[in-house]
Coordinates of C-alpha atoms in Angstrom, one line a residue:
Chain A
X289 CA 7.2 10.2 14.1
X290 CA 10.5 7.9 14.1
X291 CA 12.6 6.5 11.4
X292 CA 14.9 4.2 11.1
X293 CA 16.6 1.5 9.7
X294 CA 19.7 -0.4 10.1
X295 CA 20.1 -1.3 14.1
X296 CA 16.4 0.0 15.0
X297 CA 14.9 -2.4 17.0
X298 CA 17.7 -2.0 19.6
X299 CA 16.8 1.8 19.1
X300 CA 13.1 1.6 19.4
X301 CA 13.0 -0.7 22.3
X302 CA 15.3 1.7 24.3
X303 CA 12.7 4.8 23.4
X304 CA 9.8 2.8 24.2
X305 CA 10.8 1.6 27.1
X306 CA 11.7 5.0 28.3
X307 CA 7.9 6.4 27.6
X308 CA 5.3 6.3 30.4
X309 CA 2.1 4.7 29.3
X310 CA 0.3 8.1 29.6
X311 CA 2.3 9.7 27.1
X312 CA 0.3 12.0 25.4
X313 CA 1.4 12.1 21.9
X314 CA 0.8 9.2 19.3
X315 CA 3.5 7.6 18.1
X316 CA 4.4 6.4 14.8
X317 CA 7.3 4.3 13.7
X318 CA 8.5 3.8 10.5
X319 CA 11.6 1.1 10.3
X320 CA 12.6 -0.5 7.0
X321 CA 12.8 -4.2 6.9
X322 CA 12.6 -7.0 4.5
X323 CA 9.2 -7.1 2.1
X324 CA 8.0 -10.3 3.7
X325 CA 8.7 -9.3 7.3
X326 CA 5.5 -10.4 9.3
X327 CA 4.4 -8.2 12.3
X328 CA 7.3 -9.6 14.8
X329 CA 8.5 -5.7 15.2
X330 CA 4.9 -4.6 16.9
X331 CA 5.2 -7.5 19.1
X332 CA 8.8 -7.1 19.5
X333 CA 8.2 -3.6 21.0
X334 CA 5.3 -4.6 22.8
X335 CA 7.3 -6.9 25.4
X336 CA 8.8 -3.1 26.0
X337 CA 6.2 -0.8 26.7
X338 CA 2.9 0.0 28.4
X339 CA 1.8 1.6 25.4
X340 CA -0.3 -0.2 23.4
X341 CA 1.8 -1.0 20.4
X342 CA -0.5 -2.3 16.5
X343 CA 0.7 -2.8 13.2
X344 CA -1.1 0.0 11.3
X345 CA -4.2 -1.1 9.2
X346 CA -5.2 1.1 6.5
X347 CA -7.6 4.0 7.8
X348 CA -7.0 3.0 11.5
X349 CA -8.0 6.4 13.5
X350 CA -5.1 8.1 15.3
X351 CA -5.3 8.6 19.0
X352 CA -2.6 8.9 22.0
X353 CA -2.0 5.7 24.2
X354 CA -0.4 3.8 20.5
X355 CA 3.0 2.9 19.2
X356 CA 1.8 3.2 15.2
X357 CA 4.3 0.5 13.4
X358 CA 4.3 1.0 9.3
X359 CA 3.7 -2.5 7.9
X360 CA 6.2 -4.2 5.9
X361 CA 6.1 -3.1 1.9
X362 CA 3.5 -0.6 2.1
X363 CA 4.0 3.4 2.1
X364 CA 2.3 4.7 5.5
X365 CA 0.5 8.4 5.0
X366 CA -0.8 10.5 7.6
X367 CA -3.9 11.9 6.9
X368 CA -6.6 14.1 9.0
X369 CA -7.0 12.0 12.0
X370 CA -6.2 8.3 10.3
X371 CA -4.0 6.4 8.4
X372 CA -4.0 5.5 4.8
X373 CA -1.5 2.9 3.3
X374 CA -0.1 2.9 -0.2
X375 CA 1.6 0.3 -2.3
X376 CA 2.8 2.9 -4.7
X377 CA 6.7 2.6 -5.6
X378 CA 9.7 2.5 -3.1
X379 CA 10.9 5.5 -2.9
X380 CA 15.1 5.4 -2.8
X381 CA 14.5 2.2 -2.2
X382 CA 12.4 2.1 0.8
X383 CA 8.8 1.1 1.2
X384 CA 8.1 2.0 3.6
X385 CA 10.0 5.2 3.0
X386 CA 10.2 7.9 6.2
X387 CA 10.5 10.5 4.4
X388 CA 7.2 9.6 2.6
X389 CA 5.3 9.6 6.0
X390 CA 7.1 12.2 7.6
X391 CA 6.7 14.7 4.7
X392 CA 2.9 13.6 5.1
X393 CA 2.9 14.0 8.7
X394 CA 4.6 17.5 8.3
X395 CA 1.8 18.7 5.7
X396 CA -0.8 17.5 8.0
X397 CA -0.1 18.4 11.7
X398 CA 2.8 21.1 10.8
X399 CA 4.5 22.6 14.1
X400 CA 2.6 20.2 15.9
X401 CA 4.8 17.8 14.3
X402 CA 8.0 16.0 16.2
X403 CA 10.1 13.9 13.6
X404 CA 12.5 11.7 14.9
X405 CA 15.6 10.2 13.3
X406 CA 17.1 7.0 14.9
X407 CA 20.3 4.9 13.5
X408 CA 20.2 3.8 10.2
X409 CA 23.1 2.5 7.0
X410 CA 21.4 5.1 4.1
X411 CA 19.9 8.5 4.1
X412 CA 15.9 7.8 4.0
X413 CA 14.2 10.4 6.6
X414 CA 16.1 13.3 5.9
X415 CA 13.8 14.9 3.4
X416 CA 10.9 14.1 5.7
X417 CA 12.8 15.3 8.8
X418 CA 13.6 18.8 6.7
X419 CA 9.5 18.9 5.7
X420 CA 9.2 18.8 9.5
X421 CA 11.1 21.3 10.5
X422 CA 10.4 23.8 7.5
X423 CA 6.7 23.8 8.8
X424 CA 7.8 24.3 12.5
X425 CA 7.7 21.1 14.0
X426 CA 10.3 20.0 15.8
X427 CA 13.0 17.9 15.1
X428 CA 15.3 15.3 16.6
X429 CA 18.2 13.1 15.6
X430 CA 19.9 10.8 17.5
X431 CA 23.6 11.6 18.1
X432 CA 25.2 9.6 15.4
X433 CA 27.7 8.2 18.0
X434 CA 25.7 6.5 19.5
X435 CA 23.9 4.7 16.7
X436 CA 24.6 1.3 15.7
X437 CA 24.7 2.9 11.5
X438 CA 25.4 6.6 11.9
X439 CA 24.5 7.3 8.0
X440 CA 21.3 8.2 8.5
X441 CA 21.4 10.7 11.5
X442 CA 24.6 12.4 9.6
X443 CA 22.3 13.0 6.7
X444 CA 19.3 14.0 8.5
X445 CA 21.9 16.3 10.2
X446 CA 23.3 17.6 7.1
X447 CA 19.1 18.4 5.9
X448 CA 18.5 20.1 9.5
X449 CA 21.4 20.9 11.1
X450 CA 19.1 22.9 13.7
X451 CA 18.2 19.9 14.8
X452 CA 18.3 18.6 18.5
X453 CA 21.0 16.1 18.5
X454 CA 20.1 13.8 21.5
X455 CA 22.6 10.9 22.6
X456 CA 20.2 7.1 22.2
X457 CA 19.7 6.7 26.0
X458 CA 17.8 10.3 26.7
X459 CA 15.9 10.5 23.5
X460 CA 12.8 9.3 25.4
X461 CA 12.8 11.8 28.8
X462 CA 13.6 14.5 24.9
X463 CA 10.1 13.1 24.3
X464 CA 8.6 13.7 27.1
X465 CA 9.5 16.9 28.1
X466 CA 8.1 18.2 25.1
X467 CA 4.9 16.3 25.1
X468 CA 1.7 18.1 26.3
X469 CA 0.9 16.9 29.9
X470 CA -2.6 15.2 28.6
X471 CA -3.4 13.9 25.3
X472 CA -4.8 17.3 22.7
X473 CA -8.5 16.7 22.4
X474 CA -7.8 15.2 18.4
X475 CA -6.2 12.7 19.9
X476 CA -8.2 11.6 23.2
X477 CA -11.3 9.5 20.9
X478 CA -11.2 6.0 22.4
X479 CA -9.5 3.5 19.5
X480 CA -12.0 1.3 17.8
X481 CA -9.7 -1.6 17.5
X482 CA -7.3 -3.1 19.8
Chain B
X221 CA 6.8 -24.3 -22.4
X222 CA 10.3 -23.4 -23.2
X223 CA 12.6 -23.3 -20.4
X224 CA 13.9 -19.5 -21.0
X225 CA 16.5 -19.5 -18.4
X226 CA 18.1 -21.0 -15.4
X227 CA 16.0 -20.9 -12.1
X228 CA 17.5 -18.5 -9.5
X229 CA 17.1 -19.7 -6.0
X230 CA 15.4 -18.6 -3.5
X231 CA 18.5 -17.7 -1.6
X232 CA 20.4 -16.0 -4.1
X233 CA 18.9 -13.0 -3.4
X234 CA 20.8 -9.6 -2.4
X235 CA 20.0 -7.8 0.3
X236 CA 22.0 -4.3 1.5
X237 CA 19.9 -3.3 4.2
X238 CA 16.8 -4.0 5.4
X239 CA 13.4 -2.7 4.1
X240 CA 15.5 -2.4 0.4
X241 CA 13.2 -3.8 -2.3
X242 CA 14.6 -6.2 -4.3
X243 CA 13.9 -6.4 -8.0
X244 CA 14.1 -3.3 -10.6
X245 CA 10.9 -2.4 -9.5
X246 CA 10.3 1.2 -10.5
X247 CA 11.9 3.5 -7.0
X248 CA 11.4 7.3 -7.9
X249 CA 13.4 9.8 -5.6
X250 CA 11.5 12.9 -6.5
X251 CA 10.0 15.1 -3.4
X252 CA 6.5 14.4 -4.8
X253 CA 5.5 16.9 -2.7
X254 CA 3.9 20.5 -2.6
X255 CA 6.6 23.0 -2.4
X256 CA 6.6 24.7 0.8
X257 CA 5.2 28.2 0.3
X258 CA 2.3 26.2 -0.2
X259 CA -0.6 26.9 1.9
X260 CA -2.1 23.1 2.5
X261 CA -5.3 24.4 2.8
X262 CA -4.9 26.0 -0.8
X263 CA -3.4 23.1 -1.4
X264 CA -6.3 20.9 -0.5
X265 CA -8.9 23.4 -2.4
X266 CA -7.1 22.7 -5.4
X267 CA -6.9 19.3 -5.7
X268 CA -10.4 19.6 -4.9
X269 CA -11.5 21.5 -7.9
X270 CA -9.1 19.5 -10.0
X271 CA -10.8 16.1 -8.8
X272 CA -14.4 17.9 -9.3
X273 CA -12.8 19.3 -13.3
X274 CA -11.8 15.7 -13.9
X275 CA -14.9 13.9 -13.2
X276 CA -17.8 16.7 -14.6
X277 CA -15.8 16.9 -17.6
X278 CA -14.3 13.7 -18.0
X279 CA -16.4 11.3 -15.6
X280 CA -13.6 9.6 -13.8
X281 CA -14.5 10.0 -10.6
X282 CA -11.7 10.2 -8.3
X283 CA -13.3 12.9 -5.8
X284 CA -13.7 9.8 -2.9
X285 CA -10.2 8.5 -3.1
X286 CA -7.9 8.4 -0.4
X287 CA -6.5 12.3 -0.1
X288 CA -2.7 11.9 0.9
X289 CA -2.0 9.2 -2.1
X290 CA -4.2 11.3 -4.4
X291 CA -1.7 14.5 -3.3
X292 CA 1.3 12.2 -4.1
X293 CA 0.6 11.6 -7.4
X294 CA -0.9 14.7 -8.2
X295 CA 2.9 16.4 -7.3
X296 CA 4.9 13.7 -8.9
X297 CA 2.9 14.5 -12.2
X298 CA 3.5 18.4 -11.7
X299 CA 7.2 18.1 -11.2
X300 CA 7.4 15.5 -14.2
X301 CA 5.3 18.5 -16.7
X302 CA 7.5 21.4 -14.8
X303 CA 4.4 22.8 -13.7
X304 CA 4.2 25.0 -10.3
X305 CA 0.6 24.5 -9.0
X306 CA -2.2 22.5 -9.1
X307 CA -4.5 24.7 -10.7
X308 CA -1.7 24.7 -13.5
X309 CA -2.1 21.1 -14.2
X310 CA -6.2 21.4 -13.7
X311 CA -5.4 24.0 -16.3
X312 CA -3.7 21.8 -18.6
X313 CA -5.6 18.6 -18.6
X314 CA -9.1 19.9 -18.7
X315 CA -8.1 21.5 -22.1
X316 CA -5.6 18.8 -23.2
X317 CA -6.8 15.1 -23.3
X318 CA -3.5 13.6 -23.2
X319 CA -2.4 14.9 -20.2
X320 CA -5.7 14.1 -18.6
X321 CA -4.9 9.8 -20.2
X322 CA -1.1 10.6 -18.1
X323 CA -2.6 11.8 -15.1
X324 CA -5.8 8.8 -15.4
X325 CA -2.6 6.9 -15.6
X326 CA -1.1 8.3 -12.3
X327 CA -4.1 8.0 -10.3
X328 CA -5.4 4.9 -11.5
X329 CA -2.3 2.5 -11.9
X330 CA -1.5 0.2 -8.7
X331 CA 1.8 -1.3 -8.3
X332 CA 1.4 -5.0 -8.2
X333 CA 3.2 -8.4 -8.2
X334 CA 3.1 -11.9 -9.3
X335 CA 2.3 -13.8 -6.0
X336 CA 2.5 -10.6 -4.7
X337 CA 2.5 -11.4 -0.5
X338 CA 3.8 -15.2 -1.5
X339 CA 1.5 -16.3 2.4
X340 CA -1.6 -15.1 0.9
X341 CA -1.8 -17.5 -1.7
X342 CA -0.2 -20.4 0.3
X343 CA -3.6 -19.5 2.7
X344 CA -5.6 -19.7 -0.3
X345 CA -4.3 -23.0 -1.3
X346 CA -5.1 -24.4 2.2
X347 CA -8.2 -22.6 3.3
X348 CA -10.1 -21.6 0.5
X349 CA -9.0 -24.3 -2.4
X350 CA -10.5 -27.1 -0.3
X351 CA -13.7 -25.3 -0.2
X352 CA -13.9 -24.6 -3.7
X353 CA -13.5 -28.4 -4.6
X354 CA -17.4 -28.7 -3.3
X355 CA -18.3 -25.8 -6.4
X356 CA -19.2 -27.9 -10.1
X357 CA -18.3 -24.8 -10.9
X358 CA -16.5 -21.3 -9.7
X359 CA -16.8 -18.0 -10.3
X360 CA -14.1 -15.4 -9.2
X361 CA -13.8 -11.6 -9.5
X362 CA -10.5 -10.5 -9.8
X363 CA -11.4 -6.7 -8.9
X364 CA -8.7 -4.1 -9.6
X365 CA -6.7 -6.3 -11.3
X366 CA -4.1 -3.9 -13.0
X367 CA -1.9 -5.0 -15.5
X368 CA -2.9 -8.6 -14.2
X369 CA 0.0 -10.0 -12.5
X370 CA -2.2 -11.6 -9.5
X371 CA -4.4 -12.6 -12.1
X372 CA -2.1 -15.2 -13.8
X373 CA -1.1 -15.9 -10.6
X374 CA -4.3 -17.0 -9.5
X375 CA -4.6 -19.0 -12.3
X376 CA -1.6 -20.8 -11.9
X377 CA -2.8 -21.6 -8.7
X378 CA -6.0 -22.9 -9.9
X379 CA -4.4 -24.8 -12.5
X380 CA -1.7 -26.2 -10.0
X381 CA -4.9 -27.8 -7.5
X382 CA -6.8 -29.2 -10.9
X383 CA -9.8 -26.5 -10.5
X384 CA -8.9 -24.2 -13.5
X385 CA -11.0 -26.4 -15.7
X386 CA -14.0 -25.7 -13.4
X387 CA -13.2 -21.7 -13.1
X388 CA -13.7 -18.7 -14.5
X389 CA -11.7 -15.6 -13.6
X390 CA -13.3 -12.4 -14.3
X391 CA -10.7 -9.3 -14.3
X392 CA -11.1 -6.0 -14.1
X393 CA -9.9 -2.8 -14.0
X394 CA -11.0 1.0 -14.2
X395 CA -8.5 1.8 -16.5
X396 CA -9.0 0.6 -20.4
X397 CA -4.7 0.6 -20.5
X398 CA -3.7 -1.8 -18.2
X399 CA -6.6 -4.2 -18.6
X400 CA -5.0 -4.3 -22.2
X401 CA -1.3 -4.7 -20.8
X402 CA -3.3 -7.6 -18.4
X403 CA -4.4 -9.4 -21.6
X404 CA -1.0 -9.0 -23.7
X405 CA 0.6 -11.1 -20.8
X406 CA 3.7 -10.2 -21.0
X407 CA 5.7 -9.5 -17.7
X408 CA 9.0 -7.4 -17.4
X409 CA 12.2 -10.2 -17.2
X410 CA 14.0 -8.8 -14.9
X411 CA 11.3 -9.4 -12.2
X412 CA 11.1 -12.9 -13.2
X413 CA 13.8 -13.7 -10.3
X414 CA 11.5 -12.2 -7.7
X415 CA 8.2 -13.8 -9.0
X416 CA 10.0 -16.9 -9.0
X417 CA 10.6 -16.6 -5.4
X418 CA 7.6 -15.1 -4.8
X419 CA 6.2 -18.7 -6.5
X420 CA 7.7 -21.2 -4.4
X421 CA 6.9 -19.9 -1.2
X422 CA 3.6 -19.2 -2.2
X423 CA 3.5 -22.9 -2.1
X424 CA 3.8 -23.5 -6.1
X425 CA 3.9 -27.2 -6.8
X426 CA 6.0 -27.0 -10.2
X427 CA 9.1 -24.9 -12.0
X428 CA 7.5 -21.4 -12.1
X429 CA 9.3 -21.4 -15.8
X430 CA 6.8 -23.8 -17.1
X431 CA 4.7 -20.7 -17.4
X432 CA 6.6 -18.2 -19.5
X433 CA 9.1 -17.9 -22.3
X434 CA 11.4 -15.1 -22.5
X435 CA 11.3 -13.2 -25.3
X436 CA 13.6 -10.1 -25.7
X437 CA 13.2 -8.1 -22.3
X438 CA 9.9 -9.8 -21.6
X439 CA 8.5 -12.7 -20.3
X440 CA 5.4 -14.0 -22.1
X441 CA 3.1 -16.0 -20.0
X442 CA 1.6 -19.0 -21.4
X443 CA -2.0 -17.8 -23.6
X444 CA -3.0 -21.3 -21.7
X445 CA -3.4 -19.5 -18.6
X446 CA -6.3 -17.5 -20.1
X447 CA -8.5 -19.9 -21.5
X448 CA -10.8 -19.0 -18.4
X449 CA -10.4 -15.3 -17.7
X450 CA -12.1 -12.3 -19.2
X451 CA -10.1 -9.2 -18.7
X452 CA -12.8 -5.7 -18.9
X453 CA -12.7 -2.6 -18.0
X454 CA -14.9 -2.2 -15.0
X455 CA -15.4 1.0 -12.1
X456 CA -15.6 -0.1 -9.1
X457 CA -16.9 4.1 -7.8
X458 CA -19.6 4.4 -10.5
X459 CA -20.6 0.8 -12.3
X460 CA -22.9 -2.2 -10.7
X461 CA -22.5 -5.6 -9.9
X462 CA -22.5 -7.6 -13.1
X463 CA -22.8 -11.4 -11.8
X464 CA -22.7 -13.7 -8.7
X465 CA -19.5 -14.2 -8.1
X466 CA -18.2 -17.5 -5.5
X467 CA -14.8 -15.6 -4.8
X468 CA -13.9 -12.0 -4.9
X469 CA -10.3 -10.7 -4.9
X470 CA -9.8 -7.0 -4.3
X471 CA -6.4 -6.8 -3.0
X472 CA -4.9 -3.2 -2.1
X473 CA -7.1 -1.5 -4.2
X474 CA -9.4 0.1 -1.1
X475 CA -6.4 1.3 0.4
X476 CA -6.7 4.4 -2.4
X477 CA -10.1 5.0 -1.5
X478 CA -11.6 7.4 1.2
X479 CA -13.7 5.4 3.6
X480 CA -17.4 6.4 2.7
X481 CA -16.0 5.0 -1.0
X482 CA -14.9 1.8 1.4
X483 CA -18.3 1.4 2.5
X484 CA -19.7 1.7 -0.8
X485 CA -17.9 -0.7 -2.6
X486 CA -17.9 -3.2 0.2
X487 CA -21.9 -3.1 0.1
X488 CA -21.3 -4.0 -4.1
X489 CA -19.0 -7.0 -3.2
X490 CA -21.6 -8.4 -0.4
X491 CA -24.3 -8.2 -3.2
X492 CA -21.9 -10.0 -5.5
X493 CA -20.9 -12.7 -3.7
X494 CA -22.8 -16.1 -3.4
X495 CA -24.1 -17.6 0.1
X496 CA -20.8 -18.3 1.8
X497 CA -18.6 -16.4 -0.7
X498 CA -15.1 -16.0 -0.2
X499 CA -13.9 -12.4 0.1
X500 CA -9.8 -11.3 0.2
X501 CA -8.5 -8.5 0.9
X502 CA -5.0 -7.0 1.1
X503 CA -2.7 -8.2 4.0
X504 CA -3.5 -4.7 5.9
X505 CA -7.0 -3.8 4.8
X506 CA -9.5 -4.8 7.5
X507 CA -13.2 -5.5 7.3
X508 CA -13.6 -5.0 11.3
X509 CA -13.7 -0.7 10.3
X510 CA -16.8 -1.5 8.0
X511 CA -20.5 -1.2 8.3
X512 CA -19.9 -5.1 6.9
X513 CA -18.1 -6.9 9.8
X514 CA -21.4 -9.0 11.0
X515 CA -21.4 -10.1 7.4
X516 CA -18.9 -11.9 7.4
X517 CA -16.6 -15.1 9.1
X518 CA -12.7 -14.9 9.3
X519 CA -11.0 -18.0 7.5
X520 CA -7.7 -16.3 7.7
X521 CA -7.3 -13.1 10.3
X522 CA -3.2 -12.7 8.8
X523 CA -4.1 -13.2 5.3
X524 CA -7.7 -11.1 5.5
X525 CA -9.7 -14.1 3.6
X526 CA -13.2 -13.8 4.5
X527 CA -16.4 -15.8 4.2
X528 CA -19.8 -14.2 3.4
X529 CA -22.2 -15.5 6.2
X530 CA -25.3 -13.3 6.1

């Protein structure tokens, strides 16, 4: 799971790119942007990764081998397995909101959880990032100075200050060396869809 | 119409950050969220006995929706009663009607928009209008239409391309209070900036204030707009088809429903729907995951418009 907001796509790209296509953990990103945003992110991130990067679709199984984006103006939750999407209201704002799919993530998957919190200008993903680590799983945020808005990591910070605080350029090998060597069994099902 | 008041542009809007919302659209900041001594696979019997309470003693059926948004609103309706647990609210609503009409409320209330994804309707204006020019006359279903804010939308469209005369919009909803807010027509001011927006690039061919006058903190849509569409209450889990329909919009209501319900309904709009029936569905709700794909062409893959071909 990653959030952010305010300078992310410079963020993401840099984790991406730093993930081997094998990488054995699905990911999801959750980055707010304008309403009427179209799916330029997912194809922004694509041009900087083997993995296979989608704009989530509502019920789209979960499996290992994906970059998960949350689509513009919809909540993203993670349920047993698959997605479901929710136009219910922003929450502080945001929609999508991080903490909203993290805290969904962290009721799901517990320990088996990793949250992630990237640069961003207001404090969405802190809750979620909190959820995360309250039911084990583990928790990153990137060292506020090197993010482009360090408001967000400060707060997520303040929520989990156990948190691994991981300077922008080494967040991805962080990822990595965590990561089981071969995707869990859950996650191994050939996607449907491309 | 009266002109209520000067026409923002569609530049003037004010943006912090990105992904901020804009419009006084309702944001809630509450955890919503089970606290965290909860066991979530307590957590999941309850709210499975609560849905199975609701619907053997109430018959709203919510036991095939979508679990994580059902868990949502379950919590945000606990913390807003001060209640601790599920079973405490399964407690209070199966011997209190009016906090089973708040919760119907909670689960059954989608959050909409006039011109709601402005593209969609510009797609509809050049894909689908053309084709409904060929109909003498056209039937739509405007399924899960909440409080009807796509619904006047649509007509304004309709109106806008000369084929309102030849339509009739039928709108429903499973829940008896908004399909009666859908009817009143009358549309908080304060979004009338966004809608306005949300209008022109939607591909709107006049002043979007032509349609409404403003009257105290609402905006009152022209009772013109509604010569054509019947507004009823309508369940899309238990009831039937009720007519052939040339056009179906069901637009982000799925989203809330597991995907066995998916299926389900999907199998009640293909029965609906004429020969070469238009189906649209919301911006991220996909037909390729369904039992229906073969069923249907692609007129618009971005905008999920679809036409019924077997």
């Amino acid at each position: 799971m990653i959030g952010t907001s305010w300078g992310g796509l410079n963020a993401l790209s840099r984790v991406v790119a730093g993930l081997p296509a094998t990488f054995a953990l699905p990911i999801v990103v959750v980055q707010h942007r304008s309403p009427d945003a179209a799916g330029f992110l997912a194809e922004l991130l694509q041009a900087h990764t083997g993995l296979c990067v989608v704009e989530v679709d509502d019920k789209r199984p979960i499996v290992a081998g994906y970059v998960y984006v949350a689509p513009a103006n919809y909540h993203l939750l993670i349920e047993r397995g698959f997605f479901s999407l929710s136009t219910d209201a922003p929450v502080r704002y945001s929609r999508p909101s991080i903490d909203v799919t993290f805290v969904s993530a962290a009721d799901e998957y517990g320990r088996r959880t990793v949250g992630v919190v990237l640069t961003g200008a207001n404090e969405d993903g802190s809750l979620g990032l909190k959820r995360i680590a309250d039911r084990g799983g583990y928790a990153i945020v990137q060292d506020p100075a090197t993010a482009e808005g360090a408001a967000m990591p400060r707060a997520a910070l303040r929520a989990v200050p156990k948190a691994h605080v991981v300077p922008l350029d080494r967040i991805a090998s962080q990822l990595i060396s965590i990561a089981p060597p071969r995707p869990p069994a859950e996650y191994r099902v050939r996607a449907p869809l491309t | 119409m009266t002109v209520s008041a000067t026409e923002p542009t569609a530049t003037g809007r004010r943006r912090e950050d990105h992904g901020v919302v804009p419009g006084s659209r309702p944001s809630t900041n509450e955890s919503a969220t089970a606290p965290l001594s909860y066991d979530p696979e307590l957590e999941r019997l309850e709210i499975e006995l609560l849905l199975e309470g609701i619907y053997r003693h109430y018959g709203f059926d919510f036991r095939s929706y979508a679990y994580a948004s059902i868990r949502r609103r379950l919590w945000r309706r606990i913390e807003a009663e001060g209640l601790k647990t599920v079973s405490s609210l399964q407690d209070r609503l199966l011997h209190e009607p009016a906090m089973m009409e708040r919760v119907l409320l909670d689960l059954s209330i989608n959050v909409t928009a006039m011109f709601r994804d402005p593209t969609f309707y510009l797609a509809f204006r050049q894909k689908v209008v053309p084709l409904l020019r060929t109909y003498p006359f056209i039937r739509i279903w405007h399924a899960g239409c909440s409080t009807g804010e796509e619904v006047y939308s649509m007509a304004i469209l309709l109106e806008e391309e000369g084929l309102y005369e030849r339509a009739r919009i039928y709108a429903t909803d499973i829940n008896e209070v908004v399909v009666h807010r859908a009817r009143a027509g009358i549309f908080p001011l304060e979004r009338m900036q966004e809608y306005t927006e949300n209008y022109i690039r939607a591909g709107g061919t006049r002043s979007f204030s032509e349609y409404y006058i403003a009257k105290y903190d609402g905006a009152l849509f022209s009772p013109a707009l509604q010569r054509n569409v019947v507004f009823s209450q309508h369940n899309l889990v238990t009831d039937r088809s009720f007519a052939e329909f040339n056009v179906i919009l069901c637009r982000n209501v799925l989203i809330y429903f597991a995907r066995d319900l998916q299926t389900r309904v999907h199998g009640l709009f293909h029965e609906s729907l004429v020969h070469l029936g238009i189906l649209c569905l919301g911006s991220k709700e996909t037909l390729r995951l369904s039992t229906f794909e073969s069923s249907y062409e692609e007129l618009s893959s971005a905008e999920k418009i679809y036409r019924k071909v077997r």
